[in-house]
Coordinates of N, CA and C in Angstrom, one line a residue:
C127 N 56.8 -15.8 -63.4 CA 55.2 -15.2 -62.5 C 55.7 -15.1 -61.3
V128 N 54.8 -13.7 -60.7 CA 54.7 -13.5 -59.3 C 53.6 -13.9 -58.7
W129 N 52.8 -14.2 -57.6 CA 52.3 -14.6 -57.3 C 51.5 -13.7 -56.6
I130 N 50.9 -13.1 -56.0 CA 50.4 -12.6 -55.2 C 48.4 -12.5 -54.4
R131 N 49.0 -13.7 -53.0 CA 47.7 -13.9 -52.6 C 47.1 -12.5 -51.4
I132 N 46.2 -12.3 -51.5 CA 45.4 -11.4 -49.9 C 43.8 -12.1 -50.1
S133 N 43.9 -12.3 -49.0 CA 43.4 -13.1 -47.7 C 42.5 -12.7 -46.7
D134 N 40.9 -12.9 -46.4 CA 40.5 -12.7 -45.0 C 39.5 -13.7 -44.4
D135 N 39.5 -13.5 -43.2 CA 38.5 -14.7 -43.3 C 37.0 -13.5 -42.6
G136 N 36.5 -13.1 -43.1 CA 35.4 -13.0 -43.3 C 34.1 -13.3 -43.6
P137 N 33.3 -12.5 -44.1 CA 31.6 -13.5 -44.1 C 32.0 -13.6 -45.6
G138 N 32.9 -13.3 -46.8 CA 33.0 -14.2 -47.9 C 31.9 -13.7 -49.1
I139 N 32.2 -13.6 -50.1 CA 30.8 -13.1 -51.1 C 30.4 -14.4 -51.7
P140 N 28.6 -13.3 -51.5 CA 27.7 -14.9 -52.1 C 27.9 -15.1 -53.4
P141 N 27.9 -16.1 -54.1 CA 27.9 -17.2 -55.2 C 27.2 -16.6 -56.2
E142 N 26.2 -15.5 -55.7 CA 25.6 -14.8 -57.0 C 25.9 -13.7 -57.6
N143 N 27.7 -13.0 -56.2 CA 27.8 -11.9 -56.4 C 29.4 -12.0 -57.3
L144 N 30.0 -13.0 -57.3 CA 30.8 -13.2 -58.3 C 31.5 -12.9 -59.0
D145 N 30.1 -13.2 -60.1 CA 31.6 -12.5 -61.8 C 30.7 -11.4 -61.7
R146 N 30.2 -10.4 -60.8 CA 30.2 -9.2 -60.9 C 30.7 -8.2 -60.0
I147 N 32.4 -8.4 -59.4 CA 33.0 -7.8 -58.3 C 33.6 -7.2 -58.7
F148 N 33.6 -7.2 -60.0 CA 35.1 -6.4 -60.5 C 34.2 -5.5 -61.7
D149 N 33.4 -5.1 -61.8 CA 32.4 -4.4 -62.2 C 32.1 -2.9 -62.1
P150 N 32.8 -2.4 -63.4 CA 33.0 -1.0 -62.6 C 31.2 -0.5 -60.8
G151 N 31.3 0.4 -60.4 CA 30.5 0.7 -59.5 C 29.5 -0.4 -58.4
F152 N 29.7 -1.6 -58.7 CA 29.3 -2.7 -58.7 C 29.7 -2.9 -56.3
T153 N 28.9 -2.8 -55.6 CA 28.5 -3.1 -54.3 C 27.0 -2.9 -53.5
T154 N 27.7 -4.1 -53.0 CA 26.9 -4.4 -51.9 C 26.9 -3.5 -50.8
K155 N 27.5 -1.9 -50.6 CA 27.1 -1.2 -49.3 C 26.5 -0.7 -49.8
G156 N 25.5 0.2 -48.6 CA 24.4 1.4 -48.3 C 24.6 1.9 -49.5
V157 N 23.7 3.0 -50.0 CA 23.7 3.8 -50.0 C 24.6 5.0 -50.1
G158 N 25.5 5.8 -50.1 CA 26.7 6.8 -49.5 C 28.0 6.2 -48.9
V159 N 28.2 4.9 -49.1 CA 29.3 3.9 -48.7 C 29.9 3.2 -49.8
G160 N 30.9 4.1 -49.5 CA 32.0 3.5 -51.1 C 31.7 4.2 -52.2
T161 N 32.2 3.6 -53.6 CA 31.9 4.0 -54.7 C 31.5 2.3 -55.5
G162 N 32.0 1.5 -55.4 CA 32.3 0.2 -56.3 C 33.2 0.8 -57.0
M163 N 34.1 0.8 -56.8 CA 35.0 1.5 -57.9 C 36.7 0.7 -57.7
G164 N 36.8 0.2 -56.0 CA 37.9 -0.8 -55.7 C 38.2 -1.3 -56.9
L165 N 37.8 -2.4 -56.8 CA 37.9 -3.4 -57.0 C 38.4 -3.6 -58.4
A166 N 37.3 -2.8 -59.7 CA 37.1 -2.4 -60.8 C 38.8 -2.1 -61.4
I167 N 39.1 -1.0 -60.2 CA 40.5 0.1 -60.7 C 41.3 -1.2 -60.5
A168 N 41.3 -2.0 -59.4 CA 42.3 -3.0 -59.5 C 42.6 -4.4 -60.4
Y169 N 41.2 -4.9 -60.9 CA 41.6 -5.1 -62.2 C 42.2 -4.5 -63.6
Q170 N 42.0 -3.2 -64.0 CA 42.4 -2.7 -64.6 C 43.8 -2.5 -64.4
I171 N 44.1 -2.5 -63.0 CA 45.9 -2.3 -62.8 C 46.5 -3.4 -63.1
V172 N 46.0 -4.7 -62.5 CA 46.6 -5.7 -63.4 C 46.4 -6.4 -64.3
K173 N 45.6 -5.6 -65.2 CA 45.3 -6.3 -66.7 C 46.2 -5.3 -67.3
E174 N 46.1 -4.3 -67.0 CA 47.6 -3.4 -68.2 C 48.9 -3.8 -68.0
H175 N 48.9 -4.6 -66.7 CA 50.5 -5.0 -66.5 C 50.2 -6.3 -67.3
N176 N 49.2 -6.4 -68.1 CA 49.3 -8.2 -68.8 C 49.3 -9.4 -67.8
G177 N 48.6 -9.1 -66.2 CA 48.6 -9.9 -65.4 C 46.9 -10.3 -65.1
H178 N 46.6 -11.0 -63.7 CA 45.5 -12.1 -64.6 C 45.5 -11.8 -62.7
I179 N 43.9 -11.6 -62.6 CA 43.3 -11.7 -60.8 C 42.1 -12.2 -61.4
H180 N 42.5 -13.4 -59.9 CA 41.5 -14.5 -59.2 C 40.8 -14.3 -57.9
V181 N 39.8 -14.9 -57.7 CA 38.9 -14.7 -56.3 C 38.2 -15.7 -56.5
Q182 N 38.2 -16.1 -54.7 CA 37.3 -18.0 -54.8 C 37.2 -17.4 -53.0
S183 N 36.5 -17.9 -52.8 CA 35.2 -17.5 -51.9 C 34.9 -18.0 -51.4
Q184 N 34.2 -18.3 -49.7 CA 33.5 -19.0 -49.4 C 32.5 -18.2 -48.3
P185 N 30.8 -18.1 -48.7 CA 30.4 -17.4 -47.4 C 30.8 -18.2 -46.2
G186 N 30.8 -17.4 -45.5 CA 31.0 -17.6 -43.9 C 32.4 -17.7 -43.3
K187 N 33.2 -18.4 -44.3 CA 35.1 -18.1 -43.8 C 35.8 -17.3 -44.8
G188 N 35.5 -16.7 -46.2 CA 36.0 -15.8 -45.8 C 36.4 -15.2 -47.7
T189 N 37.9 -14.7 -48.2 CA 37.9 -14.9 -49.8 C 39.4 -14.5 -49.6
T190 N 39.7 -14.8 -50.7 CA 41.1 -15.4 -51.2 C 41.2 -14.4 -52.7
F191 N 41.9 -13.5 -52.9 CA 42.5 -12.5 -54.1 C 43.9 -13.1 -54.5
T192 N 43.4 -13.5 -55.4 CA 44.7 -14.1 -56.6 C 45.4 -12.9 -58.0
I193 N 46.5 -12.7 -57.9 CA 47.2 -11.6 -58.2 C 48.2 -12.1 -59.1
E194 N 47.9 -12.3 -60.6 CA 49.5 -13.2 -60.9 C 49.8 -12.0 -62.4
L195 N 51.4 -11.8 -62.1 CA 52.2 -11.1 -62.9 C 53.4 -11.7 -63.7
S196 N 53.1 -11.8 -65.1 CA 54.0 -11.9 -65.3 C 55.6 -11.4 -65.3
V197 N 57.2 -11.2 -65.2 CA 58.4 -10.8 -64.3 C 59.1 -10.6 -66.3
N198 N 58.7 -11.3 -67.0 CA 59.7 -11.2 -68.0 C 59.5 -10.0 -69.0
G199 N 60.2 -9.8 -69.6 CA 61.1 -8.3 -69.9 C 61.5 -7.2 -69.0
I200 N 61.6 -7.4 -67.9 CA 61.5 -6.4 -66.4 C 63.2 -6.6 -66.1
Q201 N 63.7 -5.5 -66.7 CA 65.2 -5.5 -66.5 C 65.4 -5.0 -64.6
S202 N 66.9 -5.2 -63.6 CA 66.1 -4.9 -63.1 C 67.4 -3.7 -63.2
T203 N 67.4 -3.1 -61.8 CA 68.1 -2.0 -62.1 C 69.3 -2.0 -60.8

């Protein structure tokens, strides 16, 4: 397995939003700011590669996304 972790020290994601952040169109930004598709697209790409993406967040401390991808069956060239 290959794990990729992406972290920030931003405001974090409120617990009530964690179950929806990968939903297409979900956003907490105002009208006209973004499309709410970024995390949904990332989730779909990871899923299409038989991987998993997880999120851990603490309000006021930041967020970490962990992407887990299998390397089975991949041949080096």
